[in-house]
């Protein structure tokens, strides 16, 4: 088997394991609940162009990821989280493919694209977002594909105007996934880096196809927003103002909040940070690639994202893509320098520190997982515990040996194997690791009760947005009803009341006397030990006519 075939097998295995293995074990979070609830209502009501969430118009995000979620739901149903998250995994796989193809445009070396793709696939926030049905992985995946085609059109002699058309199509798909977000966070930094590294000449030479590309993007990206505006003008304006205001008033953090961004690459933090230290890395990486282009792309993205007061760690996903490319080039330097015995003391220190820290992590991880599971009151399986210790300690030995032998390529393989084994064995045990609430009882149970089919649901609790997790999990819309302020039933019985207080303490005496009040139970969807005001802990009551 040739070396390149082995690289392909390794990369495909990394993608499958990182993005799909055990992707259904984690509970659906709030962001996913919003998307999946909207997708479910698309199927139920056929409102593909005018989506709703819990019965109310939902125009805050473009519909493409929700269309994909609804399609998966139509084929596989809404109860299997693996299939619900599959579109996100496929989008992440496309992201890695586009990254691989882009790096092939940057270098004639046959291995750097594999290293870049493998590094990206095992970067923390990349494989984390691949298991999350939200919008970011889709918009950045399509945009990276657009950048690949754009870069090929600008710099490859074998390119033609079709590359700009393909780029435009992918940009439209990105816009339909999360509006202009990826244009700002991924495309604009790439353009800045290109102008600084290559100058304006490539753009001037391709002015006509570039103009056509821009026109196509503007025209086709505008179709859905304009349709929504003409159908619901006032609400569309309200949503646009709300979303714009969120960037400066919600989740605000200081300007420097993102400056630890290399930590979001997870296991690659040491190599990625070293690759960004200009006096050290520039002269080393410039032997093999355009350091100015790659480093500028990273820093431009970080600086632009830092300009907005609203900051979330998942917004750093587009930064990790050029960072993975830069890390791969730095790895190439290390491999070449150690192979030719012209490495420096700094190179050895960085390599061995990376080896020791990642090896130590592999040694500690199975012990920590075993301890957390036992602490939460569960009994870890004997077989999976044994496999975990053997697997992680075997990788630890391999990583430490790579440092001793000064073998950067073996170190890279050991680090990617460590992430892959984590996805296989640790993720499998996440429910036992994170569930600390002994009274955990999910609202999914309500879907399985035949007597609740076709029965409307009402809620009396804090409507702070978190309630959408209940809306998704219970399988139907939940309308507001305050039995104290409005004592009469909102609809004819039967109906279900989800309330913070027990039903018999808030229902009127008339309802208690004239209807059968059946206590279904106390539901608590909090994985942690959180009580009191949590919106996810409620009494569920069926109110039905007396026989």
Short mmCIF file of C-alpha atoms in Angstrom, two decimals:
data_model
loop_
_atom_site.label_atom_id
_atom_site.label_comp_id
_atom_site.label_asym_id
_atom_site.label_seq_id
_atom_site.Cartn_x
_atom_site.Cartn_y
_atom_site.Cartn_z
CA UNK A 1 0.00 0.00 0.00
CA UNK A 2 1.39 3.40 -0.99
CA UNK A 3 1.97 6.19 1.52
CA UNK A 4 -0.80 8.34 -0.01
CA UNK A 5 -3.33 5.51 0.23
CA UNK A 6 -2.49 5.14 3.91
CA UNK A 7 -2.99 8.87 4.37
CA UNK A 8 -6.41 8.67 2.70
CA UNK A 9 -7.47 5.77 4.90
CA UNK A 10 -6.29 7.60 8.01
CA UNK A 11 -8.05 10.84 7.03
CA UNK A 12 -11.34 9.15 6.17
CA UNK A 13 -11.23 7.22 9.45
CA UNK A 14 -10.59 10.47 11.35
CA UNK A 15 -13.56 12.16 9.68
CA UNK A 16 -15.93 9.28 10.35
CA UNK A 17 -14.86 8.90 13.98
CA UNK A 18 -14.53 12.61 14.81
CA UNK A 19 -17.85 13.67 13.29
CA UNK A 20 -20.14 10.66 13.54
CA UNK A 21 -19.03 8.20 16.23
CA UNK A 22 -21.38 8.42 19.24
CA UNK A 23 -22.83 11.70 17.93
CA UNK A 24 -26.26 10.75 19.25
CA UNK A 25 -25.36 10.21 22.90
CA UNK A 26 -25.36 13.86 23.99
CA UNK A 27 -28.67 15.46 24.96
CA UNK A 28 -30.09 18.08 22.59
CA UNK A 29 -29.04 21.57 23.70
CA UNK A 30 -30.89 24.87 23.40
CA UNK A 31 -29.48 25.87 20.02
CA UNK A 32 -30.30 22.47 18.58
CA UNK A 33 -33.79 22.60 20.09
CA UNK A 34 -34.52 25.81 18.24
CA UNK A 35 -33.44 24.39 14.91
CA UNK A 36 -35.10 21.00 15.39
CA UNK A 37 -38.37 22.48 16.65
CA UNK A 38 -38.49 24.71 13.57
CA UNK A 39 -37.70 21.71 11.34
CA UNK A 40 -40.47 19.64 12.94
CA UNK A 41 -43.01 22.39 12.37
CA UNK A 42 -41.87 22.66 8.75
CA UNK A 43 -42.86 19.03 8.31
CA UNK A 44 -46.09 19.33 10.26
CA UNK A 45 -47.32 22.58 8.70
CA UNK A 46 -45.51 22.69 5.38
CA UNK A 47 -44.18 26.20 6.15
CA UNK A 48 -40.81 25.75 4.46
CA UNK A 49 -40.56 29.40 3.39
CA UNK A 50 -42.16 30.94 6.48
CA UNK A 51 -40.75 28.84 9.33
CA UNK A 52 -42.17 28.90 12.84
CA UNK A 53 -40.83 27.89 16.23
CA UNK A 54 -43.35 26.84 18.86
CA UNK A 55 -46.03 28.26 16.58
CA UNK A 56 -44.44 31.70 16.25
CA UNK A 57 -42.65 33.08 13.17
CA UNK A 58 -38.94 32.27 13.16
CA UNK A 59 -36.96 34.55 10.81
CA UNK A 60 -33.89 35.10 12.99
CA UNK A 61 -31.84 32.61 10.99
CA UNK A 62 -31.94 31.69 7.27
CA UNK A 63 -33.64 28.36 6.55
CA UNK A 64 -31.08 26.14 4.79
CA UNK A 65 -29.79 24.23 7.88
CA UNK A 66 -33.38 23.82 9.05
CA UNK A 67 -34.41 22.50 5.63
CA UNK A 68 -31.63 19.93 5.89
CA UNK A 69 -32.67 18.99 9.44
CA UNK A 70 -36.30 18.65 8.33
CA UNK A 71 -35.26 16.44 5.40
CA UNK A 72 -33.30 14.15 7.72
CA UNK A 73 -36.26 14.13 10.11
CA UNK A 74 -38.65 13.19 7.31
CA UNK A 75 -36.49 10.22 6.36
CA UNK A 76 -35.31 8.94 9.75
CA UNK A 77 -37.90 10.30 12.18
CA UNK A 78 -37.38 12.67 15.09
CA UNK A 79 -36.34 10.29 17.86
CA UNK A 80 -32.81 9.29 16.81
CA UNK A 81 -30.28 12.02 17.62
CA UNK A 82 -27.59 10.40 15.45
CA UNK A 83 -29.65 10.89 12.29
CA UNK A 84 -30.83 14.33 13.38
CA UNK A 85 -27.20 15.42 13.70
CA UNK A 86 -26.08 13.69 10.52
CA UNK A 87 -26.48 16.81 8.30
CA UNK A 88 -24.06 18.68 10.57
CA UNK A 89 -21.59 15.80 10.34
CA UNK A 90 -21.86 15.77 6.55
CA UNK A 91 -21.33 19.55 6.48
CA UNK A 92 -18.21 19.10 8.62
CA UNK A 93 -16.94 16.36 6.27
CA UNK A 94 -17.44 18.79 3.37
CA UNK A 95 -15.52 21.40 5.35
CA UNK A 96 -12.53 19.06 5.63
CA UNK A 97 -12.77 18.16 1.93
CA UNK A 98 -12.78 21.84 0.97
CA UNK A 99 -9.84 22.52 3.28
CA UNK A 100 -7.91 19.64 1.72
CA UNK A 101 -8.59 20.97 -1.78
CA UNK A 102 -7.66 24.53 -0.81
CA UNK A 103 -4.31 23.43 0.64
CA UNK A 104 -3.62 21.50 -2.56
CA UNK A 105 -3.87 24.86 -4.33
CA UNK A 106 -1.31 26.32 -1.92
CA UNK A 107 1.38 23.65 -2.19
CA UNK A 108 2.82 20.99 -4.45
CA UNK A 109 3.69 18.85 -1.43
CA UNK A 110 1.45 15.79 -1.33
CA UNK A 111 1.30 15.37 2.47
CA UNK A 112 0.62 18.88 3.75
CA UNK A 113 -3.05 18.76 2.62
CA UNK A 114 -3.55 15.56 4.63
CA UNK A 115 -1.92 17.04 7.71
CA UNK A 116 -3.99 20.21 7.44
CA UNK A 117 -7.22 18.27 6.96
CA UNK A 118 -6.44 15.86 9.80
CA UNK A 119 -5.49 18.71 12.12
CA UNK A 120 -8.73 20.54 11.36
CA UNK A 121 -10.84 17.39 11.78
CA UNK A 122 -9.40 16.84 15.26
CA UNK A 123 -9.49 20.50 16.37
CA UNK A 124 -11.86 20.80 19.31
CA UNK A 125 -14.44 23.24 18.02
CA UNK A 126 -14.54 21.65 14.58
CA UNK A 127 -15.50 18.17 15.77
CA UNK A 128 -17.68 19.68 18.49
CA UNK A 129 -19.73 21.71 15.96
CA UNK A 130 -19.95 18.66 13.71
CA UNK A 131 -22.10 17.10 16.45
CA UNK A 132 -24.36 20.13 16.89
CA UNK A 133 -27.43 20.89 14.75
CA UNK A 134 -26.93 24.63 14.53
CA UNK A 135 -26.00 27.03 11.77
CA UNK A 136 -22.26 27.71 12.10
CA UNK A 137 -20.88 24.48 10.64
CA UNK A 138 -23.03 24.89 7.52
CA UNK A 139 -22.25 28.51 6.71
CA UNK A 140 -18.49 28.12 7.25
CA UNK A 141 -18.34 24.85 5.34
CA UNK A 142 -19.97 26.34 2.25
CA UNK A 143 -17.84 29.48 2.55
CA UNK A 144 -14.60 27.52 2.74
CA UNK A 145 -15.67 25.73 -0.44
CA UNK A 146 -16.31 29.13 -2.01
CA UNK A 147 -12.84 30.31 -0.94
CA UNK A 148 -11.27 27.20 -2.48
CA UNK A 149 -12.93 27.89 -5.82
CA UNK A 150 -12.17 31.61 -5.59
CA UNK A 151 -8.50 30.98 -4.79
CA UNK A 152 -8.26 28.51 -7.65
CA UNK A 153 -9.85 31.03 -10.01
CA UNK A 154 -7.43 33.75 -8.94
CA UNK A 155 -4.16 31.83 -8.78
CA UNK A 156 -4.35 28.58 -10.77
CA UNK A 157 -3.36 28.78 -14.44
CA UNK A 158 -5.66 25.86 -15.24
CA UNK A 159 -8.72 27.63 -13.82
CA UNK A 160 -11.56 29.15 -15.79
CA UNK A 161 -14.54 31.38 -15.16
CA UNK A 162 -16.57 28.42 -13.90
CA UNK A 163 -14.55 28.53 -10.66
CA UNK A 164 -16.07 31.93 -9.90
CA UNK A 165 -19.57 30.61 -10.67
CA UNK A 166 -19.02 27.66 -8.32
CA UNK A 167 -17.69 30.07 -5.70
CA UNK A 168 -20.81 32.23 -6.05
CA UNK A 169 -23.13 29.25 -5.62
CA UNK A 170 -21.35 28.17 -2.45
CA UNK A 171 -21.45 31.73 -1.11
CA UNK A 172 -25.21 31.80 -1.66
CA UNK A 173 -25.54 28.55 0.27
CA UNK A 174 -23.45 30.08 3.06
CA UNK A 175 -25.72 33.13 3.17
CA UNK A 176 -28.79 30.91 3.31
CA UNK A 177 -27.21 29.15 6.28
CA UNK A 178 -26.40 32.11 8.52
CA UNK A 179 -26.65 35.32 6.56
CA UNK A 180 -23.50 37.46 6.25
CA UNK A 181 -21.70 35.88 9.23
CA UNK A 182 -19.23 33.78 7.25
CA UNK A 183 -18.69 36.58 4.73
CA UNK A 184 -17.35 38.66 7.61
CA UNK A 185 -15.64 36.00 9.72
CA UNK A 186 -14.10 33.81 6.99
CA UNK A 187 -14.22 35.42 3.53
CA UNK A 188 -13.18 38.96 4.49
CA UNK A 189 -10.08 37.80 6.44
CA UNK A 190 -9.12 35.62 3.46
CA UNK A 191 -9.44 38.60 1.10
CA UNK A 192 -7.36 40.78 3.43
CA UNK A 193 -4.67 38.10 3.63
CA UNK A 194 -4.68 37.62 -0.13
CA UNK A 195 -4.25 41.33 -0.82
CA UNK A 196 -1.42 41.62 1.70
CA UNK A 197 0.39 38.45 0.59
CA UNK A 198 -0.21 38.47 -3.17
CA UNK A 199 -1.13 42.07 -3.93
CA UNK A 200 -4.11 43.32 -5.99
CA UNK A 201 -2.86 42.00 -9.35
CA UNK A 202 -4.77 38.64 -9.31
CA UNK A 203 -8.00 40.51 -8.57
CA UNK A 204 -7.43 43.10 -11.32
CA UNK A 205 -6.76 40.35 -13.85
CA UNK A 206 -10.03 38.59 -13.01
CA UNK A 207 -12.23 41.65 -12.61
CA UNK A 208 -15.01 40.50 -14.97
CA UNK A 209 -15.60 37.02 -13.46
CA UNK A 210 -15.30 38.54 -9.99
CA UNK A 211 -18.00 41.07 -10.86
CA UNK A 212 -20.25 38.29 -12.15
CA UNK A 213 -19.63 36.35 -8.95
CA UNK A 214 -20.65 39.31 -6.78
CA UNK A 215 -23.82 39.92 -8.82
CA UNK A 216 -24.87 36.26 -8.55
CA UNK A 217 -24.28 36.27 -4.80
CA UNK A 218 -26.28 39.47 -4.23
CA UNK A 219 -29.20 38.44 -6.43
CA UNK A 220 -29.69 34.89 -5.19
CA UNK A 221 -28.87 35.60 -1.55
CA UNK A 222 -31.58 38.27 -1.53
CA UNK A 223 -34.45 36.05 -2.68
CA UNK A 224 -35.47 34.58 0.69
CA UNK A 225 -35.01 37.79 2.75
CA UNK A 226 -36.96 39.82 0.18
CA UNK A 227 -39.72 37.21 0.09
CA UNK A 228 -40.01 37.34 3.89
CA UNK A 229 -39.96 41.13 3.86
CA UNK A 230 -42.80 41.44 1.38
CA UNK A 231 -44.91 38.84 3.21
CA UNK A 232 -44.19 40.10 6.75
CA UNK A 233 -42.60 43.57 6.42
CA UNK A 234 -43.04 44.79 10.01
CA UNK A 235 -41.89 41.57 11.61
CA UNK A 236 -38.91 41.31 9.23
CA UNK A 237 -37.74 44.78 10.22
CA UNK A 238 -38.18 43.90 13.89
CA UNK A 239 -36.10 40.73 13.52
CA UNK A 240 -33.34 42.55 11.60
CA UNK A 241 -33.13 45.23 14.28
CA UNK A 242 -33.13 42.65 17.07
CA UNK A 243 -30.38 40.54 15.52
CA UNK A 244 -28.26 43.61 14.77
CA UNK A 245 -28.65 44.89 18.31
CA UNK A 246 -27.63 41.49 19.68
CA UNK A 247 -24.12 41.94 18.28
CA UNK A 248 -23.53 44.91 20.59
CA UNK A 249 -25.74 44.17 23.60
CA UNK A 250 -25.83 40.39 24.18
CA UNK A 251 -23.06 38.18 25.58
CA UNK A 252 -20.72 41.16 25.58
CA UNK A 253 -17.06 40.53 26.35
CA UNK A 254 -13.95 42.74 26.28
CA UNK A 255 -11.96 43.21 23.07
CA UNK A 256 -9.21 40.83 24.18
CA UNK A 257 -11.60 37.95 25.00
CA UNK A 258 -10.63 35.96 21.89
CA UNK A 259 -6.89 36.27 22.31
CA UNK A 260 -6.61 32.78 23.78
CA UNK A 261 -8.15 31.47 20.56
CA UNK A 262 -5.52 28.77 19.99
CA UNK A 263 -7.04 26.93 22.98
CA UNK A 264 -10.11 26.24 20.82
CA UNK A 265 -7.96 24.01 18.63
CA UNK A 266 -7.80 21.65 21.61
CA UNK A 267 -4.89 19.25 21.41
CA UNK A 268 -3.10 21.41 18.83
CA UNK A 269 -2.70 24.44 21.11
CA UNK A 270 1.09 24.14 21.52
CA UNK A 271 1.95 23.60 17.85
CA UNK A 272 -0.61 26.20 16.73
CA UNK A 273 0.71 28.79 19.16
CA UNK A 274 4.31 28.15 18.12
CA UNK A 275 3.32 28.55 14.47
CA UNK A 276 1.96 32.03 15.23
CA UNK A 277 5.07 33.33 17.02
CA UNK A 278 6.38 35.49 14.21
CA UNK A 279 10.11 35.74 15.01
CA UNK A 280 10.32 32.00 15.52
CA UNK A 281 7.91 30.61 12.92
CA UNK A 282 8.07 32.95 9.94
CA UNK A 283 11.56 32.03 8.72
CA UNK A 284 10.86 28.34 9.25
CA UNK A 285 7.49 28.11 7.52
CA UNK A 286 8.46 30.46 4.66
CA UNK A 287 10.72 27.69 3.33
CA UNK A 288 7.64 25.72 2.39
CA UNK A 289 4.75 28.18 2.03
CA UNK A 290 3.56 31.76 2.23
CA UNK A 291 3.66 32.46 5.96
CA UNK A 292 2.40 36.02 5.52
CA UNK A 293 -0.78 34.80 3.82
CA UNK A 294 -1.61 32.11 6.38
CA UNK A 295 -0.74 34.10 9.51
CA UNK A 296 -2.52 37.23 8.24
CA UNK A 297 -5.64 35.18 7.54
CA UNK A 298 -5.64 33.92 11.14
CA UNK A 299 -4.98 37.30 12.76
CA UNK A 300 -7.37 39.22 10.50
CA UNK A 301 -10.16 36.83 11.47
CA UNK A 302 -9.41 37.17 15.19
CA UNK A 303 -9.20 40.96 15.06
CA UNK A 304 -12.42 41.34 13.06
CA UNK A 305 -14.32 39.04 15.42
CA UNK A 306 -12.89 40.95 18.38
CA UNK A 307 -14.40 44.21 17.12
CA UNK A 308 -17.93 43.09 18.01
CA UNK A 309 -18.95 43.24 21.69
CA UNK A 310 -20.91 39.97 21.44
CA UNK A 311 -18.51 37.07 21.75
CA UNK A 312 -18.99 33.32 21.99
CA UNK A 313 -16.35 30.63 21.71
CA UNK A 314 -18.15 28.92 18.84
CA UNK A 315 -17.71 32.09 16.77
CA UNK A 316 -14.01 31.17 16.60
CA UNK A 317 -14.71 28.20 14.33
CA UNK A 318 -13.60 30.09 11.15
CA UNK A 319 -10.30 31.00 12.83
CA UNK A 320 -9.45 27.32 13.32
CA UNK A 321 -9.42 26.65 9.57
CA UNK A 322 -6.45 28.83 8.52
CA UNK A 323 -4.89 27.95 11.88
CA UNK A 324 -4.98 24.25 10.91
CA UNK A 325 -3.30 25.08 7.61
CA UNK A 326 -0.57 27.06 9.35
CA UNK A 327 -0.07 24.26 11.89
CA UNK A 328 0.31 21.72 9.07
CA UNK A 329 3.03 23.81 7.44
CA UNK A 330 4.81 24.13 10.77
CA UNK A 331 4.59 20.34 11.18
CA UNK A 332 6.11 19.98 7.72
CA UNK A 333 9.02 22.15 8.82
CA UNK A 334 9.55 20.06 11.97
CA UNK A 335 9.50 16.80 10.02
CA UNK A 336 12.00 18.12 7.47
CA UNK A 337 14.30 19.69 10.05
CA UNK A 338 14.50 16.62 12.26
CA UNK A 339 14.91 14.32 9.24
CA UNK A 340 17.84 16.43 7.99
CA UNK A 341 19.24 16.96 11.49
CA UNK A 342 19.21 20.75 11.15
CA UNK A 343 16.68 21.45 13.86
CA UNK A 344 17.26 23.95 16.64
CA UNK A 345 17.05 23.59 20.39
CA UNK A 346 13.74 25.50 20.32
CA UNK A 347 12.32 22.94 17.89
CA UNK A 348 13.29 20.10 20.23
CA UNK A 349 11.81 21.82 23.27
CA UNK A 350 8.49 22.49 21.53
CA UNK A 351 8.29 18.95 20.16
CA UNK A 352 9.02 17.32 23.50
CA UNK A 353 6.75 19.57 25.56
CA UNK A 354 3.95 18.73 23.14
CA UNK A 355 4.81 15.03 23.46
CA UNK A 356 4.88 15.10 27.27
CA UNK A 357 1.67 17.07 27.72
CA UNK A 358 -0.35 15.05 25.20
CA UNK A 359 1.12 11.80 26.58
CA UNK A 360 0.24 12.83 30.12
CA UNK A 361 -3.30 13.67 28.99
CA UNK A 362 -3.63 10.20 27.47
CA UNK A 363 -2.44 8.64 30.74
CA UNK A 364 -4.83 10.65 32.92
CA UNK A 365 -7.94 10.59 30.73
CA UNK A 366 -9.18 7.02 31.39
CA UNK A 367 -8.54 7.46 35.11
CA UNK A 368 -10.52 10.72 35.17
CA UNK A 369 -13.41 9.21 33.21
CA UNK A 370 -13.57 6.18 35.51
CA UNK A 371 -13.52 8.43 38.60
CA UNK A 372 -16.26 10.77 37.30
CA UNK A 373 -18.56 7.90 36.38
CA UNK A 374 -18.16 6.28 39.79
CA UNK A 375 -18.61 9.64 41.51
CA UNK A 376 -21.95 10.13 39.73
CA UNK A 377 -23.19 6.80 41.05
CA UNK A 378 -22.83 4.72 37.89
CA UNK A 379 -20.88 1.54 37.34
CA UNK A 380 -18.55 1.72 34.33
CA UNK A 381 -18.54 -1.44 32.25
CA UNK A 382 -15.62 -3.76 32.75
CA UNK A 383 -14.96 -4.25 29.03
CA UNK A 384 -15.08 -0.59 28.01
CA UNK A 385 -12.98 0.35 31.05
CA UNK A 386 -10.33 -2.21 30.15
CA UNK A 387 -10.33 -1.14 26.48
CA UNK A 388 -10.07 2.51 27.53
CA UNK A 389 -7.06 1.95 29.77
CA UNK A 390 -5.27 -0.23 27.22
CA UNK A 391 -6.06 2.12 24.32
CA UNK A 392 -5.21 5.42 25.99
CA UNK A 393 -2.11 4.13 27.74
CA UNK A 394 -0.93 2.60 24.46
CA UNK A 395 -1.32 5.98 22.77
CA UNK A 396 0.45 7.64 25.71
CA UNK A 397 3.43 5.33 25.19
CA UNK A 398 3.40 6.12 21.45
CA UNK A 399 3.29 9.88 22.09
CA UNK A 400 6.07 9.82 24.65
CA UNK A 401 8.20 7.64 22.39
CA UNK A 402 7.65 10.11 19.54
CA UNK A 403 9.08 12.86 21.72
CA UNK A 404 12.07 10.80 22.79
CA UNK A 405 12.81 9.74 19.20
CA UNK A 406 12.17 13.29 17.91
CA UNK A 407 9.63 12.08 15.36
CA UNK A 408 7.10 14.86 14.58
CA UNK A 409 5.07 12.80 12.11
CA UNK A 410 4.56 10.04 14.67
CA UNK A 411 3.59 12.70 17.19
CA UNK A 412 0.94 14.04 14.78
CA UNK A 413 -0.47 10.55 14.27
CA UNK A 414 -0.53 9.91 17.99
CA UNK A 415 -2.34 13.18 18.66
CA UNK A 416 -4.99 12.52 16.02
CA UNK A 417 -5.38 8.97 17.37
CA UNK A 418 -5.88 10.40 20.87
CA UNK A 419 -8.77 12.57 19.66
CA UNK A 420 -10.27 9.68 17.67
CA UNK A 421 -10.14 7.33 20.67
CA UNK A 422 -11.73 10.04 22.82
CA UNK A 423 -14.62 10.28 20.36
CA UNK A 424 -14.99 6.49 20.37
CA UNK A 425 -14.67 5.68 24.06
CA UNK A 426 -15.13 8.83 26.14
CA UNK A 427 -18.07 10.22 24.18
CA UNK A 428 -19.77 6.86 24.51
CA UNK A 429 -19.78 7.38 28.29
CA UNK A 430 -20.76 11.07 28.33
CA UNK A 431 -24.29 10.45 29.72
CA UNK A 432 -22.74 8.84 32.80
CA UNK A 433 -20.05 11.51 33.05
CA UNK A 434 -22.27 14.61 32.90
CA UNK A 435 -25.45 13.36 34.58
CA UNK A 436 -25.16 14.42 38.23
CA UNK A 437 -28.87 14.86 38.91
CA UNK A 438 -30.30 11.70 40.51
CA UNK A 439 -33.82 12.90 39.69
CA UNK A 440 -33.15 13.40 36.01
CA UNK A 441 -36.28 12.68 34.02
CA UNK A 442 -36.41 13.89 30.38
CA UNK A 443 -39.50 15.24 28.66
CA UNK A 444 -38.96 12.72 25.86
CA UNK A 445 -41.11 10.37 27.93
CA UNK A 446 -44.15 12.47 27.04
CA UNK A 447 -43.78 11.46 23.40
CA UNK A 448 -44.19 7.82 24.37
CA UNK A 449 -47.54 8.18 26.16
CA UNK A 450 -50.43 7.24 23.82
CA UNK A 451 -52.98 9.03 26.00
CA UNK A 452 -51.26 12.36 25.28
CA UNK A 453 -51.42 12.13 21.50
CA UNK A 454 -53.40 15.02 19.98
CA UNK A 455 -53.68 16.62 23.44
CA UNK A 456 -52.64 20.32 23.48
CA UNK A 457 -49.86 21.38 25.86
CA UNK A 458 -49.81 24.53 27.97
CA UNK A 459 -47.13 25.91 30.25
CA UNK A 460 -46.94 28.07 33.35
CA UNK A 461 -43.26 28.75 34.00
CA UNK A 462 -40.54 31.24 33.14
CA UNK A 463 -40.47 31.74 29.37
CA UNK A 464 -36.80 32.64 29.12
CA UNK A 465 -35.95 30.76 25.93
CA UNK A 466 -34.68 27.69 27.76
CA UNK A 467 -38.23 26.33 27.62
CA UNK A 468 -37.64 25.48 23.95
CA UNK A 469 -35.73 22.41 25.11
CA UNK A 470 -39.03 21.20 26.60
CA UNK A 471 -40.89 22.14 23.42
CA UNK A 472 -38.56 20.00 21.33
CA UNK A 473 -38.30 17.10 23.78
CA UNK A 474 -42.04 16.81 24.46
CA UNK A 475 -42.78 16.61 20.75
CA UNK A 476 -45.34 19.42 20.40
CA UNK A 477 -45.98 23.13 20.80
CA UNK A 478 -46.44 24.49 24.33
CA UNK A 479 -48.68 27.54 24.68
CA UNK A 480 -48.67 29.92 27.64
CA UNK A 481 -51.41 29.74 30.26
CA UNK A 482 -51.42 31.29 33.72
CA UNK A 483 -54.19 29.50 35.69
CA UNK A 484 -54.12 32.14 38.42
CA UNK A 485 -54.53 35.17 36.16
CA UNK A 486 -56.88 33.32 33.78
CA UNK A 487 -58.71 30.60 35.80
CA UNK A 488 -60.78 29.27 32.89
CA UNK A 489 -59.39 26.46 30.74
CA UNK A 490 -57.76 27.90 27.58
CA UNK A 491 -59.31 25.11 25.45
CA UNK A 492 -61.73 22.29 26.00
CA UNK A 493 -60.32 19.39 28.00
CA UNK A 494 -58.30 17.23 27.72
CA UNK A 495 -55.14 19.29 27.92
CA UNK A 496 -51.70 19.03 29.54
CA UNK A 497 -50.38 21.63 31.96
CA UNK A 498 -46.63 21.92 32.55
CA UNK A 499 -46.13 24.10 35.61
CA UNK A 500 -43.48 25.12 38.09
CA UNK A 501 -45.90 24.61 41.00
CA UNK A 502 -48.08 21.52 41.52
CA UNK A 503 -51.29 21.81 39.51
CA UNK A 504 -53.64 21.51 42.50
CA UNK A 505 -52.02 24.62 44.03
CA UNK A 506 -52.67 26.90 41.05
CA UNK A 507 -55.83 25.52 39.38
CA UNK A 508 -59.15 27.07 40.32
CA UNK A 509 -61.52 25.16 42.66
CA UNK A 510 -63.99 24.89 39.78
CA UNK A 511 -61.50 23.04 37.60
CA UNK A 512 -60.40 20.83 40.47
CA UNK A 513 -64.04 19.93 41.17
CA UNK A 514 -65.32 19.44 37.61
CA UNK A 515 -62.35 17.76 35.94
CA UNK A 516 -60.11 14.79 36.58
CA UNK A 517 -56.62 15.96 37.49
CA UNK A 518 -54.08 13.25 36.68
CA UNK A 519 -50.54 13.85 37.91
CA UNK A 520 -48.16 12.46 35.27
CA UNK A 521 -45.10 13.28 37.32
CA UNK A 522 -42.30 15.65 38.15
CA UNK A 523 -39.95 16.04 35.20
CA UNK A 524 -36.43 17.40 35.56
CA UNK A 525 -34.34 17.64 32.41
CA UNK A 526 -31.35 19.18 34.19
CA UNK A 527 -28.32 16.94 33.93
CA UNK A 528 -26.65 18.72 36.82
CA UNK A 529 -27.96 19.03 40.39
CA UNK A 530 -29.84 22.25 39.87
CA UNK A 531 -33.10 22.90 41.68
CA UNK A 532 -35.43 25.76 42.54
CA UNK A 533 -35.94 28.19 39.69
CA UNK A 534 -34.72 26.04 36.84
CA UNK A 535 -37.16 26.19 33.95
CA UNK A 536 -36.53 22.53 33.10
CA UNK A 537 -37.95 21.19 36.38
CA UNK A 538 -41.75 21.10 36.24
CA UNK A 539 -44.88 19.20 37.20
CA UNK A 540 -46.77 17.66 34.30
CA UNK A 541 -50.53 17.26 34.73
CA UNK A 542 -53.26 15.90 32.48
CA UNK A 543 -56.60 17.69 32.85
CA UNK A 544 -59.48 15.71 31.37
CA UNK A 545 -63.28 15.53 31.68
CA UNK A 546 -64.73 13.33 34.36
CA UNK A 547 -66.20 10.08 33.09
#
